[in-house]
Amino acid sequence: MERIDNTIKDAVINAINQLYNAEVPVNQVSIKKTRKEFDGDFTVVVFPFLRFSKKTPDLTAEELGNFLKDNLTEVVDFNVIKGFLNLTLSHHYWLDFFKEINSDKSYGLKSKNEKFKTVVIEYSSPNTNKPLHLGHIRNNLLGWSVSKIIEATGNKAVKVNLVNDRGIHICKSMLAWKYLSGGKKPEDENVKGDHFVGDYYVAFDKEYKKQIAELVKSGTSEDEAKNNAQWMKETRTMLKEWEQGNEGVRTLWKTMNDWVYKGFDQTYKKLGISFDKIYYESETYLRGKDVILKALKEGILQQKEDGTVFIDLTKEGLDEKVLLRSDGTALYMTQDIGTAIIRYEDFHFDESAYVVGNEQDYHFKVLKIVLDKMGYPWANNISHISYGMVELPHGKMKSREGTVVDADELIEEMIQTAKEKSEELGKLEGFSQEEKDEIFRKIALGALKYFILKVDAKKNMTFNPEESIDFNGNTGPFIQYTYVRVQSMLTKAKEQDISEFNDFENIEKLEESEISLLNKFYDFEEVIAEAGEKRNPSVIANYVYDLAKEYNRFYHELPVLKEENINLQKLRLSLSEKTGLIIKIALDLFGIEVPERM
RNA sequence: GGUCUCGUAGCUCAGUCGGAUAGAGCAACAGCCUUCUAAGCUGUGGGUCGAAGGUUCGAAUCCUUCCGGGAUCACCA
């Protein structure tokens, strides 16, 4: 079935041709959803046509409206307000539309066709020296959701994680553990592995600062003190030993990373996210070094007297970018070049997307150019899904000031809040503790995920931990609640032996809130397409909130089970069921689960 | 300083490929549960869309300048 707005568009072009003997370019025809305060379903803006009609806006709209009414069976009425032509579609059209989508239980989702694109999407990308925090949560939720949306638009998403498992920061934790732990393991203290290792990272910083202070006191300059502090010197030695493959260092490194991975896995599991492949920087950085040295030989890159390898991007309006240190060791950019190449060999992607914060916009600009200059034709298919920072009411999160919102703690607090709220409402009597816990979990994560994903990804957002996250209004639980309402109604219908209700017929007239709902159903396809193009889940959040609100209005205004006209009852049950289905599908694109009761 | 980005109600955010009287939620206030789950619904108040110019029939939206916040310009990641 052709989308009706396209049908109208074609008809408008035809109308201008017939009425005014003129060809309108397609992009001049703007068909929009009619705003709520006016009558109608679709609105045609007639201002662009005045140069053809040579008449007033109102008169032009009038003539156009009459033409469309006469020539399109779907259009039964129109009104003109200040040059806006509002078209009303027949109830018959809406019923036909509904019957068509109603048979499609996965309405909104596209299946893969032959032309599908493979999109590799990197997200999460943690360092292994500290646990995940709120910023990572935004990253993880975005990566997961965008992957789901890419799949929903009929393409293939390959979810990959790049773990930054090597470098000076990990050595810091290792050194602190060596000196301070007395050989203790996470199990000994009943601490999650990532938190355990993170604590030693903090401990390192504390001791390091003390050592600097002591040196400064005895007359050393601050810069010198930073360099010469005992623990820093030892850490650098440790890094060198790691690169040389020193057995003891490698063993400790592996042990501590494994603790961290165990912790990460728990957090990922709680968040409900996963990966198709995990890359480790320790396994890709050498490849980066190789290709850089090769490119240096080919004259693509330059080298300074001290041995630094760099690329001159001043012509591109950027700077000189160093790709290898003077001592030949690898940098962040070095390994990212290596990883990108390996990733292409692994998947032959049509697009390689990186979900990384906007503080790295520059990095990805450079990465693309460097790979392009090195002659990789797929460099242009690299994209950066850049998202804004999560700020606290008083500013940025700072680990040194202890204002970092820890991911695990946040999730636990959300679950606690969901529990309190739920028990206060007392709707879950008769459920086992296990069932209740499962519902609390779904609500808590629904609240958290929706709260973060409803904000436009590229914008910075503020997170207020004191107020926590609301469960009323434009929130995940509100949408879940709407779903639950529908399920409750469907259950009651079944109890009344109404099991088949998609066969409604002989309906002459639809109520306003029914048409509004159908209009929302109509929008769903476009919304998913837009979210896919923009790589932005918030488009879907706005939509599903509107849908839920629209349904609640319908629910209050019209009887469903109590409706005596059997066909109307069936129609309304079908509308309810469809609303529930769309909510479920939309929320699933966020990784939000729906409870059956709450 | 160069580059990028953001600035919409007290707060958090929609709306930004130009379209009607700029919308939601929270917070405040007033109503609605003997009737399909009140985590809901209805209503009231709240705005010089950072400022000034410009383009246009029409600007929160596009252009210029300015003001204010943030990011980035590392041999950190």
PDB file of N, CA and C in Angstrom, chain A residues 206-216 225 229-232:
ATOM      1  N   LYS A 206      46.677   8.544  45.221  1.00  0.00           N
ATOM      2  CA  LYS A 206      46.839   9.107  46.552  1.00  0.00           C
ATOM      3  C   LYS A 206      48.312   9.075  46.977  1.00  0.00           C
ATOM      4  N   GLU A 207      48.911   7.920  46.825  1.00  0.00           N
ATOM      5  CA  GLU A 207      50.306   7.760  47.218  1.00  0.00           C
ATOM      6  C   GLU A 207      51.227   8.601  46.320  1.00  0.00           C
ATOM      7  N   TYR A 208      50.905   8.622  45.040  1.00  0.00           N
ATOM      8  CA  TYR A 208      51.692   9.383  44.061  1.00  0.00           C
ATOM      9  C   TYR A 208      51.705  10.865  44.458  1.00  0.00           C
ATOM     10  N   LYS A 209      50.552  11.379  44.814  1.00  0.00           N
ATOM     11  CA  LYS A 209      50.449  12.787  45.206  1.00  0.00           C
ATOM     12  C   LYS A 209      51.289  13.057  46.455  1.00  0.00           C
ATOM     13  N   LYS A 210      51.264  12.099  47.368  1.00  0.00           N
ATOM     14  CA  LYS A 210      52.035  12.246  48.596  1.00  0.00           C
ATOM     15  C   LYS A 210      53.514  12.329  48.267  1.00  0.00           C
ATOM     16  N   GLN A 211      53.933  11.474  47.362  1.00  0.00           N
ATOM     17  CA  GLN A 211      55.353  11.456  46.985  1.00  0.00           C
ATOM     18  C   GLN A 211      55.751  12.757  46.299  1.00  0.00           C
ATOM     19  N   ILE A 212      54.884  13.263  45.474  1.00  0.00           N
ATOM     20  CA  ILE A 212      55.170  14.544  44.798  1.00  0.00           C
ATOM     21  C   ILE A 212      55.326  15.643  45.854  1.00  0.00           C
ATOM     22  N   ALA A 213      54.380  15.655  46.778  1.00  0.00           N
ATOM     23  CA  ALA A 213      54.395  16.689  47.811  1.00  0.00           C
ATOM     24  C   ALA A 213      55.688  16.660  48.607  1.00  0.00           C
ATOM     25  N   GLU A 214      56.134  15.452  48.918  1.00  0.00           N
ATOM     26  CA  GLU A 214      57.371  15.319  49.683  1.00  0.00           C
ATOM     27  C   GLU A 214      58.573  15.835  48.909  1.00  0.00           C
ATOM     28  N   LEU A 215      58.593  15.510  47.617  1.00  0.00           N
ATOM     29  CA  LEU A 215      59.707  15.972  46.787  1.00  0.00           C
ATOM     30  C   LEU A 215      59.721  17.484  46.678  1.00  0.00           C
ATOM     31  N   VAL A 216      58.515  18.035  46.487  1.00  0.00           N
ATOM     32  CA  VAL A 216      58.411  19.489  46.348  1.00  0.00           C
ATOM     33  C   VAL A 216      58.884  20.159  47.638  1.00  0.00           C
ATOM     34  N   ALA A 225      59.178  16.742  40.132  1.00  0.00           N
ATOM     35  CA  ALA A 225      58.633  15.846  41.150  1.00  0.00           C
ATOM     36  C   ALA A 225      57.668  14.853  40.524  1.00  0.00           C
ATOM     37  N   ALA A 229      58.890  11.021  40.991  1.00  0.00           N
ATOM     38  CA  ALA A 229      58.273  10.323  42.117  1.00  0.00           C
ATOM     39  C   ALA A 229      58.513   8.824  41.945  1.00  0.00           C
ATOM     40  N   GLN A 230      58.820   8.179  43.074  1.00  0.00           N
ATOM     41  CA  GLN A 230      59.231   6.784  43.033  1.00  0.00           C
ATOM     42  C   GLN A 230      58.221   5.897  42.296  1.00  0.00           C
ATOM     43  N   TRP A 231      56.942   6.044  42.651  1.00  0.00           N
ATOM     44  CA  TRP A 231      55.932   5.164  42.049  1.00  0.00           C
ATOM     45  C   TRP A 231      55.771   5.407  40.550  1.00  0.00           C
ATOM     46  N   MET A 232      55.957   6.656  40.130  1.00  0.00           N
ATOM     47  CA  MET A 232      55.837   6.918  38.704  1.00  0.00           C
ATOM     48  C   MET A 232      56.979   6.260  37.947  1.00  0.00           C
TER      49      MET A 232
END
